[in-house]
XYZ file of C-alpha atoms in Angstrom:
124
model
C -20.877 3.297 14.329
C -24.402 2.942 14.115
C -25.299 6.462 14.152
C -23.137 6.841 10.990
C -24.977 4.047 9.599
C -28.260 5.747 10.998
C -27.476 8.963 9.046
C -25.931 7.183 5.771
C -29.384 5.193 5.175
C -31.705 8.292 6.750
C -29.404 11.692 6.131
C -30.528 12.555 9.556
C -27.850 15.684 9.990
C -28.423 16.753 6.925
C -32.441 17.145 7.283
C -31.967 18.636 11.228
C -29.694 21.389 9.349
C -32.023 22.064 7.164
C -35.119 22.857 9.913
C -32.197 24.411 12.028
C -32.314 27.598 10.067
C -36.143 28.010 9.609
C -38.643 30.022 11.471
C -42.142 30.137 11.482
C -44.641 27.333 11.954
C -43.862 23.931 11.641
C -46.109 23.418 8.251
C -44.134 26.760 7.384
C -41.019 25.083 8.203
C -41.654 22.638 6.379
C -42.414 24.208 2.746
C -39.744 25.872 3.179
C -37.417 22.977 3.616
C -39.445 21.105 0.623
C -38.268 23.718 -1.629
C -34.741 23.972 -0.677
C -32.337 22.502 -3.016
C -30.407 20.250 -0.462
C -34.068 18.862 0.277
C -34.140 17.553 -3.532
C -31.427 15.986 -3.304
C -31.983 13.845 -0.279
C -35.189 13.181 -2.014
C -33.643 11.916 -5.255
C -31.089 9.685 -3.588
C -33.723 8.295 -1.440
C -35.815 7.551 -4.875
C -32.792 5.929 -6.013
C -32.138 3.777 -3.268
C -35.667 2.307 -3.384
C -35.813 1.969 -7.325
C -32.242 -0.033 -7.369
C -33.062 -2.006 -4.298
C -36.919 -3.057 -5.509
C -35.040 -4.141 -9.188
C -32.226 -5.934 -6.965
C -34.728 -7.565 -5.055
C -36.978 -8.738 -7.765
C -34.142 -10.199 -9.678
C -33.381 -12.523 -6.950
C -37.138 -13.267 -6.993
C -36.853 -14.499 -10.042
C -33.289 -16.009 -9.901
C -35.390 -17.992 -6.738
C -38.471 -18.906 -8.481
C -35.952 -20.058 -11.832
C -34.523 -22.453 -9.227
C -37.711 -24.045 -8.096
C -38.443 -24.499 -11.404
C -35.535 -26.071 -12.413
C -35.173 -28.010 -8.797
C -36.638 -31.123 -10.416
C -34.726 -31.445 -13.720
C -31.403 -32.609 -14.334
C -29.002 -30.654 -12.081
C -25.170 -30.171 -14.050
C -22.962 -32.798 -12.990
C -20.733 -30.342 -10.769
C -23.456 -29.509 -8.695
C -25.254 -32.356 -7.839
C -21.775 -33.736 -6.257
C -21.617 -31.042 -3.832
C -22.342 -31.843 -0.285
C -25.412 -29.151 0.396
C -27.086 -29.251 3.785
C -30.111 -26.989 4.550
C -28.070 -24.802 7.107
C -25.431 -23.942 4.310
C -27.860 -23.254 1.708
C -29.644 -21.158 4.481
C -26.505 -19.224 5.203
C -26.023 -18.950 1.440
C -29.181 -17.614 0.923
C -29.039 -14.700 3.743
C -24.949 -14.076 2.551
C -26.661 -13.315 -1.062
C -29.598 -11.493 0.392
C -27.540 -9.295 2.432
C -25.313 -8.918 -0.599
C -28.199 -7.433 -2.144
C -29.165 -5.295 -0.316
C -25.804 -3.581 0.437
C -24.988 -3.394 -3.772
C -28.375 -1.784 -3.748
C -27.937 1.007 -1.155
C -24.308 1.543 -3.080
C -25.859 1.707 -6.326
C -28.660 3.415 -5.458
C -26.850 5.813 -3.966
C -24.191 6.372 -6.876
C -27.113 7.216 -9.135
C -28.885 9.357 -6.820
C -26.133 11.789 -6.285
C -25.235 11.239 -10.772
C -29.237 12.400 -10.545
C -29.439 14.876 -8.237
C -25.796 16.749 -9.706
C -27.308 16.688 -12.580
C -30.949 17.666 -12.046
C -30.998 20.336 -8.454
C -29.454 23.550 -8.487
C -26.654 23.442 -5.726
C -27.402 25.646 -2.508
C -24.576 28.163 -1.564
């Protein structure tokens, strides 16, 4: 289980593959795998990933900072009757973090591969 999760977030078959089938030095080796079309794609997804998650994450920066701002004016009525402790608005807040960061790996991934279809050659 955690290898798959390992080599979901780091496509660590996929690069060992790639270096499996070259010769040569190792900075050889290397431009060589650069150049290869399965190379760009990792690349692109990986782009992807970071772009969605960094736009993910700053939106809840902001959705955070919105809330301290608006921590001292009048709350809506709903709200201000529900029984809030620290620990549950903790838990809230790492539930919603964690949420974040999962639709950003999904999404980022989802674009990545729309991307990287759309922009690498495919290697056969």
């Amino acid at each position: 289980m955690l290898r798959k999760a390992i080599n979901y977030l780091f496509f660590l078959d996929e690069v060992q593959a790639l270096y499996r089938g070259q010769t040569g030095t190792p900075r050889e080796q290397m431009a060589a795998v650069k150049r290869s079309a399965a190379y760009q794609r990792i690349r692109i997804i990986s782009n992807s990933r970071a772009a969605a998650l960094a736009l993910l994450s700053m939106g809840l920066a902001l959705l955070a900072v919105g809330l301290k701002q608006v921590e001292g004016q009048s709350m809506p009525q709903w709200l201000a009757h529900l029984p809030l402790s620290r620990t549950g608005i903790t838990a809230a807040g790492l539930v919603l973090g964690g949420s974040v960061v999962v639709l950003g790996l999904w999404l980022g991934t989802w674009w990545g591969e729309r991307r990287a279809a759309r922009l690498t050659p495919t290697d056969q």
